[in-house]
Amino acid sequence: MKAFNKAPCVVAIAMIMMSSTAMAKVSKEEASQLGDTLTPVGALVTGNKDGSIPAWTGGITNMSLGKNYGENERVDNPYIADQPLFTITADNVEQYKNNLTPGQMAMFSAYPKTYKMPVYQTRRSFALKDDMYDVIKANATTATLTEEGNGVNNYNIAIPFPIPKNGLEVIWNHITRYRGGRAERVFTSIPVQKNGGYTKIKSKEISSIPETLRSGRNLKKDDNIRFYYIKRILEPARLTGTVTLVHETMDQVKEPRKAWIYNAGQRRVRRAPSIAYDSESTGSEGLATMDNFDMYNGAPDRYNWKLVGKKELYVPYNAYQLSSTDLSYDDIIRPGHINQEHTRYEKHRVWEVQATLKEGKRHVYAKRNFFIDEDSWQASIVDHYDAHDLLWRVSEAHAVQYYNVGVTWVAAEILYDLIAGRYLASGLANEERKGTQFDIDVKRNDFSIFALKRLGR
């Protein structure tokens, strides 16, 4: 089997084939809509009735912009000349409430004097490389959920359900969305106190799906493995040398996530069975659960998932300004919420999926409402409710299209705690020397226990 060396190649991709007797839910006739009335990943090609959401015309790429950025270069803001169409504030928020989530409305109530949303022209910038579109179209006719919905059968690389039939399929599209196959980045997470005080936590992470390892997917070693991940904390001094290694399994009920932590103070490796569900996220100072990372991750078995439908919402999008190296973290961090001057919101169609806790299951979030971008399958906003059905936390993903590699990622994830008045800003890289590196050479041994110990020392 040939591994990826530079870019995804359909011929080089091994199918993730797990046993299943279920039939594919999408016929070839339905799948033929992909690339026609639907985009190649399943969004509506057409715009909305009033034109505030335009038609998708292929997104943005190096070629469409006349750029020639390499895979590991930071990209410039292609919409730098855009000006806000209007700004939503506490004074006029009622006028726009039909296009806002309850969590967004709550932010205006919590911070009426300072919170605002600058709304810009909608730019449907999402694009993947052409060979990924072929992969996703093939997934449409082969992929099925496992019997309990805790994994996916017979899909390849990313987005198994471009024409979803239920809420769980939409969530799996978010979980498996394409992010380049492999990547390395240095980023900063900042738990922010009520008064705006903060301590930076700087980390370096490397991740790879089995197909993009140097040796490619090994059907035996990579059975039920969705990706490999390792993170080393670089700052502050009290946490330096702490390393987390994860072998992310597909069906985590069948085979729980494999995780290990190297503790620099103790100089030892230990298994970390609690890196899942609602255990506290490392370095979040109690502001986030493990499954808050990446807006949502992990096994979906504790919730019932209801597909509510599509909505048109103002969501964070094309956040090139927020990712600018001209900004320092002091420019971004403010008491209560980030500096909204540097944000950009656009009207987009999103899938709404409601997760409610199953009877007999435990989680600090009794209900979660997900609002997932139809173009990229990136969860844009998630509203979190406690056991008393009170809105507790609101998370936002400020998305950026890396048009040099055909990947949508985020400039920052922000998780606001409405009750505590604190928040967590993660994924920031404004002060880092390099942006996300996609053209990296990774081996399976880079995600071994030996590598974990080596990095810790």
Coordinates of N, CA, C and O in Angstrom, one line a residue, residues 277-415:
Y277 N -15.5 12.1 27.5 CA -16.8 12.6 28.0 C -16.7 13.9 28.8 O -16.1 14.8 28.2
D278 N -17.2 13.9 30.0 CA -17.2 15.1 30.8 C -16.1 15.3 31.8 O -16.2 16.1 32.7
S279 N -15.0 14.5 31.7 CA -13.9 14.7 32.5 C -13.3 16.1 32.2 O -13.4 16.5 31.0
E280 N -12.6 16.7 33.1 CA -12.1 18.1 32.9 C -11.0 18.1 31.9 O -10.1 17.3 31.9
S281 N -11.1 19.0 31.0 CA -10.1 19.2 29.9 C -8.8 19.7 30.6 O -8.8 20.7 31.3
T282 N -7.7 19.1 30.2 CA -6.4 19.6 30.8 C -6.1 21.0 30.5 O -6.2 21.4 29.3
G283 N -5.8 21.8 31.5 CA -5.4 23.2 31.3 C -6.6 24.1 31.1 O -6.4 25.3 30.8
S284 N -7.8 23.7 31.3 CA -9.0 24.5 31.1 C -9.4 25.2 32.3 O -10.3 26.1 32.3
E285 N -8.8 24.9 33.5 CA -9.2 25.4 34.8 C -10.7 25.2 35.0 O -11.4 26.1 35.5
G286 N -11.2 24.1 34.7 CA -12.6 23.7 35.0 C -13.6 24.3 34.0 O -14.8 24.2 34.2
L287 N -13.1 24.9 32.9 CA -14.0 25.6 32.0 C -14.5 24.7 30.9 O -15.5 25.1 30.2
A288 N -13.9 23.6 30.7 CA -14.3 22.7 29.5 C -14.2 21.2 29.9 O -13.4 20.8 30.8
T289 N -15.0 20.4 29.3 CA -14.9 19.0 29.4 C -14.0 18.5 28.2 O -13.8 19.2 27.2
M290 N -13.6 17.2 28.3 CA -12.8 16.6 27.3 C -13.5 16.6 25.9 O -12.9 16.8 24.9
D291 N -14.8 16.4 26.0 CA -15.5 16.3 24.7 C -16.0 17.7 24.2 O -16.6 17.8 23.1
N292 N -15.5 18.8 24.9 CA -15.7 20.1 24.3 C -14.6 20.5 23.3 O -14.8 21.3 22.4
F293 N -13.5 19.8 23.3 CA -12.4 20.0 22.4 C -12.8 19.8 21.0 O -13.5 18.8 20.7
D294 N -12.5 20.7 20.1 CA -12.9 20.6 18.7 C -14.4 20.7 18.5 O -15.0 20.2 17.7
M295 N -15.0 21.5 19.5 CA -16.4 21.7 19.6 C -17.2 20.5 20.0 O -18.2 20.6 20.8
Y296 N -16.8 19.3 19.6 CA -17.3 18.0 20.1 C -16.5 16.9 19.5 O -16.1 16.9 18.3
N297 N -16.1 16.0 20.4 CA -15.3 14.8 19.9 C -15.7 13.6 20.8 O -16.3 13.7 21.9
G298 N -15.3 12.4 20.3 CA -15.5 11.2 21.1 C -16.7 10.4 20.8 O -17.4 10.6 19.8
A299 N -17.0 9.5 21.8 CA -18.1 8.6 21.6 C -19.5 9.3 21.8 O -19.6 10.0 22.7
P300 N -20.5 9.0 20.9 CA -21.8 9.7 21.0 C -22.8 8.9 21.8 O -24.0 9.3 21.8
D301 N -22.4 7.9 22.5 CA -23.3 6.9 23.1 C -24.1 7.4 24.3 O -25.1 6.8 24.6
R302 N -23.8 8.5 24.9 CA -24.5 9.0 26.0 C -25.7 9.9 25.7 O -26.5 10.3 26.6
Y303 N -25.9 10.2 24.4 CA -26.9 11.1 24.0 C -27.9 10.5 23.0 O -27.5 9.6 22.2
N304 N -29.1 10.9 23.0 CA -30.0 10.8 21.9 C -29.8 12.0 20.9 O -29.8 13.1 21.4
W305 N -29.8 11.7 19.6 CA -29.4 12.8 18.7 C -30.6 13.0 17.7 O -31.1 12.1 17.0
K306 N -31.2 14.2 17.8 CA -32.3 14.5 17.0 C -31.9 15.6 15.9 O -31.4 16.6 16.2
L307 N -32.3 15.2 14.7 CA -32.0 16.2 13.6 C -33.2 17.1 13.5 O -34.3 16.8 13.1
V308 N -33.0 18.4 13.9 CA -34.0 19.4 13.9 C -34.3 19.9 12.5 O -35.5 20.1 12.1
G309 N -33.3 20.1 11.8 CA -33.4 20.7 10.4 C -32.3 21.7 10.1 O -31.3 21.8 10.8
K310 N -32.6 22.5 9.1 CA -31.6 23.6 8.7 C -32.2 25.0 9.2 O -33.4 25.2 9.1
K311 N -31.2 25.9 9.5 CA -31.5 27.2 9.8 C -30.6 28.2 9.2 O -29.5 27.7 8.8
E312 N -30.9 29.4 9.1 CA -30.0 30.4 8.6 C -29.6 31.2 9.8 O -30.4 31.9 10.5
L313 N -28.3 31.2 10.1 CA -27.8 31.9 11.3 C -26.6 32.7 11.0 O -25.9 32.5 10.0
Y314 N -26.4 33.7 11.9 CA -25.1 34.5 11.8 C -24.1 33.7 12.7 O -24.2 33.6 13.9
V315 N -23.1 33.2 12.0 CA -22.1 32.4 12.6 C -20.7 32.9 12.3 O -20.5 33.6 11.3
P316 N -19.7 32.6 13.2 CA -18.3 33.1 12.9 C -17.8 32.4 11.7 O -18.0 31.2 11.5
Y317 N -17.2 33.2 10.8 CA -16.8 32.7 9.5 C -15.6 33.5 8.9 O -15.6 34.7 9.2
N318 N -14.8 32.9 8.2 CA -13.7 33.6 7.5 C -13.0 34.5 8.5 O -12.8 35.7 8.2
A319 N -12.5 33.9 9.6 CA -11.9 34.7 10.7 C -10.5 35.0 10.5 O -9.6 34.8 11.4
Y320 N -10.1 35.5 9.3 CA -8.7 35.8 9.0 C -8.2 36.9 9.9 O -7.0 36.9 10.3
Q321 N -9.0 37.9 10.2 CA -8.6 39.0 11.1 C -8.2 38.5 12.5 O -7.2 38.9 13.1
L322 N -9.1 37.6 13.0 CA -8.8 37.0 14.3 C -7.5 36.2 14.4 O -6.9 36.1 15.4
S323 N -7.1 35.6 13.2 CA -5.9 34.8 13.2 C -4.7 35.6 12.8 O -3.6 35.1 12.7
S324 N -4.8 36.9 12.6 CA -3.7 37.8 12.1 C -2.5 37.8 13.1 O -2.7 38.0 14.3
T325 N -1.3 37.7 12.5 CA -0.1 37.9 13.4 C 0.1 39.3 13.8 O 1.0 39.6 14.5
D326 N -0.7 40.2 13.2 CA -0.6 41.6 13.7 C -1.2 41.8 15.0 O -1.0 42.9 15.7
L327 N -2.0 40.8 15.5 CA -2.6 40.9 16.8 C -1.8 40.1 17.8 O -1.2 39.1 17.6
S328 N -1.8 40.7 19.0 CA -1.2 39.9 20.2 C -2.4 39.3 21.0 O -3.5 39.7 20.7
Y329 N -2.1 38.5 21.9 CA -3.1 37.9 22.7 C -3.8 39.0 23.6 O -5.0 38.9 23.9
D330 N -3.0 39.9 24.0 CA -3.5 41.1 24.7 C -4.6 41.8 23.9 O -5.5 42.4 24.5
D331 N -4.4 41.9 22.6 CA -5.4 42.5 21.7 C -6.7 41.8 21.7 O -7.7 42.4 21.4
I332 N -6.6 40.5 21.9 CA -7.8 39.6 21.7 C -8.6 39.4 23.0 O -9.8 39.4 23.1
I333 N -7.8 39.2 24.1 CA -8.5 38.8 25.4 C -9.0 40.1 26.1 O -8.3 41.1 26.3
R334 N -10.3 40.0 26.5 CA -11.0 41.0 27.2 C -11.8 40.4 28.4 O -12.1 39.2 28.3
P335 N -12.2 41.1 29.4 CA -13.1 40.5 30.4 C -14.4 40.1 29.8 O -15.0 40.8 29.0
G336 N -14.9 38.9 30.2 CA -16.2 38.5 29.7 C -16.2 37.8 28.4 O -16.9 36.8 28.2
H337 N -15.5 38.3 27.4 CA -15.5 37.7 26.0 C -14.3 38.3 25.3 O -13.7 39.3 25.7
I338 N -14.0 37.7 24.1 CA -12.9 38.2 23.3 C -13.3 39.5 22.7 O -14.4 39.9 22.7
N339 N -12.3 40.2 22.2 CA -12.5 41.5 21.6 C -13.2 41.3 20.3 O -12.6 40.9 19.3
Q340 N -14.5 41.6 20.3 CA -15.3 41.3 19.1 C -15.0 42.2 17.9 O -15.5 42.0 16.8
E341 N -14.2 43.2 18.1 CA -13.8 44.1 17.0 C -13.0 43.2 15.9 O -13.1 43.6 14.7
H342 N -12.4 42.2 16.4 CA -11.6 41.4 15.4 C -12.4 40.2 14.9 O -11.8 39.3 14.2
T343 N -13.7 40.1 15.2 CA -14.4 38.9 14.7 C -15.2 39.2 13.4 O -15.3 40.4 13.0
R344 N -15.6 38.2 12.8 CA -16.4 38.4 11.5 C -17.5 37.3 11.6 O -17.3 36.1 11.8
Y345 N -18.8 37.8 11.4 CA -19.9 36.9 11.4 C -20.6 37.0 10.0 O -20.6 38.1 9.4
E346 N -21.1 35.9 9.5 CA -21.8 35.9 8.2 C -23.0 35.0 8.4 O -23.1 34.1 9.2
K347 N -24.0 35.2 7.5 CA -25.2 34.4 7.5 C -24.9 33.1 6.7 O -24.6 33.2 5.5
H348 N -25.1 32.0 7.3 CA -24.9 30.7 6.6 C -26.0 29.8 7.0 O -26.7 29.9 8.1
R349 N -26.3 28.8 6.2 CA -27.2 27.7 6.5 C -26.4 26.7 7.4 O -25.3 26.3 7.1
V350 N -27.1 26.3 8.5 CA -26.5 25.3 9.4 C -27.5 24.2 9.7 O -28.7 24.4 9.6
W351 N -27.0 23.0 9.9 CA -27.8 21.9 10.4 C -28.0 22.1 11.9 O -26.9 22.3 12.6
E352 N -29.2 22.0 12.4 CA -29.3 22.0 13.9 C -29.6 20.5 14.4 O -30.4 19.8 13.9
V353 N -28.8 20.1 15.3 CA -28.9 18.8 15.9 C -29.0 19.0 17.4 O -28.1 19.7 18.0
Q354 N -30.0 18.3 18.0 CA -30.2 18.4 19.5 C -29.8 17.1 20.1 O -30.2 16.0 19.7
A355 N -28.9 17.2 21.1 CA -28.4 16.0 21.9 C -29.0 16.1 23.2 O -28.8 17.1 24.0
T356 N -29.8 15.1 23.6 CA -30.3 15.0 25.0 C -29.8 13.7 25.7 O -29.7 12.7 25.1
L357 N -29.5 13.9 26.9 CA -28.9 12.8 27.7 C -29.8 11.6 27.8 O -31.0 11.7 28.1
K358 N -29.3 10.4 27.5 CA -30.1 9.2 27.6 C -30.4 8.9 29.1 O -29.6 9.2 30.0
E359 N -31.5 8.2 29.3 CA -31.9 7.8 30.6 C -30.8 6.8 31.1 O -30.4 5.9 30.5
G360 N -30.4 7.1 32.4 CA -29.4 6.3 33.0 C -28.0 6.6 32.7 O -27.0 6.0 33.3
K361 N -27.7 7.6 31.8 CA -26.4 8.0 31.4 C -26.1 9.3 32.2 O -26.9 10.0 32.6
R362 N -24.8 9.5 32.4 CA -24.3 10.7 33.1 C -23.4 11.6 32.2 O -22.6 11.1 31.5
H363 N -23.7 12.9 32.4 CA -22.9 13.9 31.8 C -23.3 15.2 32.4 O -24.4 15.4 32.7
V364 N -22.3 16.2 32.5 CA -22.6 17.5 33.1 C -23.5 18.3 32.2 O -24.3 19.2 32.7
Y365 N -23.5 18.0 30.9 CA -24.4 18.7 30.0 C -25.6 17.7 29.7 O -25.5 16.7 29.1
A366 N -26.8 18.1 30.2 CA -28.0 17.3 30.0 C -28.5 17.5 28.6 O -29.2 16.6 28.0
K367 N -28.2 18.6 27.9 CA -28.7 18.9 26.6 C -27.6 19.8 25.9 O -27.0 20.7 26.5
R368 N -27.5 19.5 24.6 CA -26.6 20.3 23.8 C -27.2 20.5 22.4 O -27.7 19.6 21.8
N369 N -27.2 21.8 22.0 CA -27.8 22.1 20.6 C -26.6 22.5 19.7 O -25.9 23.4 20.0
F370 N -26.4 21.7 18.7 CA -25.3 21.9 17.7 C -25.8 22.6 16.5 O -26.9 22.3 15.9
F371 N -25.0 23.6 16.0 CA -25.3 24.3 14.8 C -24.1 24.1 13.9 O -23.1 24.7 14.1
I372 N -24.3 23.3 12.8 CA -23.2 22.8 12.1 C -23.2 23.3 10.6 O -24.2 23.1 9.9
D373 N -22.2 24.0 10.2 CA -22.1 24.6 8.9 C -22.4 23.6 7.8 O -21.7 22.6 7.7
E374 N -23.3 23.9 6.9 CA -23.6 22.9 5.8 C -22.5 22.8 4.8 O -22.4 21.7 4.2
D375 N -21.7 23.8 4.6 CA -20.6 23.7 3.6 C -19.4 22.9 4.1 O -18.9 22.0 3.4
S376 N -19.0 23.1 5.3 CA -17.7 22.4 5.8 C -18.0 21.3 6.8 O -17.0 20.6 7.1
W377 N -19.2 21.2 7.3 CA -19.5 20.2 8.4 C -18.8 20.6 9.7 O -18.7 19.8 10.6
Q378 N -18.2 21.8 9.8 CA -17.7 22.3 11.0 C -18.8 22.8 12.0 O -19.6 23.6 11.6
A379 N -18.8 22.3 13.2 CA -19.7 22.8 14.2 C -19.3 24.3 14.5 O -18.2 24.6 14.9
S380 N -20.3 25.2 14.2 CA -20.0 26.6 14.3 C -20.3 27.1 15.7 O -19.6 27.9 16.3
I381 N -21.5 26.7 16.2 CA -21.9 27.1 17.6 C -22.5 25.9 18.3 O -23.2 25.1 17.6
V382 N -22.3 25.8 19.6 CA -22.9 24.8 20.4 C -23.4 25.5 21.7 O -22.6 26.1 22.4
D383 N -24.7 25.3 22.0 CA -25.3 25.7 23.2 C -25.4 24.6 24.2 O -25.9 23.5 23.8
H384 N -24.9 24.8 25.4 CA -24.8 23.7 26.4 C -25.8 24.0 27.6 O -25.7 25.1 28.1
Y385 N -26.6 23.0 28.0 CA -27.5 23.2 29.1 C -27.2 22.2 30.2 O -26.7 21.1 30.0
D386 N -27.5 22.7 31.4 CA -27.2 21.9 32.6 C -28.4 21.0 32.9 O -29.4 20.9 32.1
A387 N -28.4 20.3 34.0 CA -29.4 19.3 34.4 C -30.8 19.9 34.7 O -31.8 19.3 34.7
H388 N -30.8 21.2 34.9 CA -32.0 22.0 35.2 C -32.5 22.7 33.9 O -33.4 23.5 34.0
D389 N -32.0 22.3 32.8 CA -32.3 22.9 31.5 C -32.0 24.4 31.4 O -32.7 25.1 30.7
L390 N -31.0 24.8 32.1 CA -30.6 26.2 32.1 C -29.4 26.3 31.2 O -28.5 25.5 31.2
L391 N -29.4 27.3 30.3 CA -28.3 27.5 29.4 C -27.0 27.8 30.2 O -27.0 28.7 31.1
W392 N -26.0 27.1 30.0 CA -24.8 27.2 30.9 C -23.6 27.7 30.1 O -23.0 28.7 30.5
R393 N -23.3 27.1 29.0 CA -22.1 27.5 28.2 C -22.4 27.6 26.7 O -23.3 26.9 26.2
V394 N -21.6 28.4 26.1 CA -21.8 28.7 24.6 C -20.4 28.6 24.0 O -19.5 29.3 24.4
S395 N -20.3 27.8 23.0 CA -19.0 27.7 22.3 C -19.2 28.1 20.8 O -20.2 28.0 20.2
E396 N -18.1 28.8 20.3 CA -18.0 29.3 19.0 C -16.7 28.8 18.3 O -15.7 28.8 18.9
A397 N -16.8 28.4 17.0 CA -15.6 28.1 16.2 C -15.5 29.1 15.2 O -16.4 29.3 14.3
H398 N -14.4 29.9 15.3 CA -14.1 31.0 14.3 C -13.4 30.4 13.1 O -12.1 30.3 13.2
A399 N -14.1 30.0 12.1 CA -13.5 29.2 11.0 C -12.7 30.0 10.1 O -12.9 31.2 9.8
V400 N -11.7 29.3 9.5 CA -10.8 29.9 8.5 C -10.6 28.8 7.4 O -10.4 27.7 7.7
Q401 N -10.7 29.3 6.2 CA -10.4 28.4 5.0 C -8.9 28.5 4.7 O -8.4 29.6 4.3
Y402 N -8.2 27.4 4.8 CA -6.8 27.4 4.3 C -6.9 27.0 2.8 O -6.8 25.8 2.4
Y403 N -6.9 28.1 2.0 CA -7.1 27.8 0.6 C -5.9 27.3 -0.1 O -6.0 26.9 -1.3
N404 N -4.8 27.3 0.6 CA -3.6 26.7 0.0 C -3.5 25.2 0.1 O -2.8 24.5 -0.6
V405 N -4.4 24.6 1.0 CA -4.4 23.1 1.1 C -5.8 22.5 1.0 O -5.9 21.3 1.1
G406 N -6.8 23.3 0.9 CA -8.1 22.8 0.8 C -8.6 22.2 2.2 O -9.1 21.1 2.2
V407 N -8.5 23.0 3.2 CA -8.8 22.6 4.6 C -9.5 23.7 5.3 O -9.0 24.9 5.2
T408 N -10.6 23.4 6.0 CA -11.2 24.4 6.9 C -10.8 24.0 8.3 O -10.9 22.9 8.7
W409 N -10.2 25.0 9.0 CA -9.9 24.8 10.4 C -10.4 26.0 11.2 O -11.2 26.8 10.7
V410 N -9.9 26.3 12.4 CA -10.4 27.4 13.1 C -9.2 28.4 13.6 O -8.1 27.9 13.9
A411 N -9.5 29.7 13.6 CA -8.6 30.6 14.2 C -8.6 30.5 15.7 O -7.6 30.8 16.4
A412 N -9.8 30.2 16.2 CA -9.9 30.0 17.7 C -11.2 29.3 18.0 O -12.2 29.5 17.2
E413 N -11.2 28.6 19.0 CA -12.5 28.1 19.6 C -12.7 28.8 20.9 O -11.7 28.9 21.7
I414 N -13.9 29.4 21.1 CA -14.2 30.1 22.4 C -15.3 29.4 23.1 O -16.3 29.1 22.5
L415 N -15.1 29.1 24.4 CA -16.1 28.5 25.2 C -16.5 29.4 26.3 O -15.6 29.7 27.2

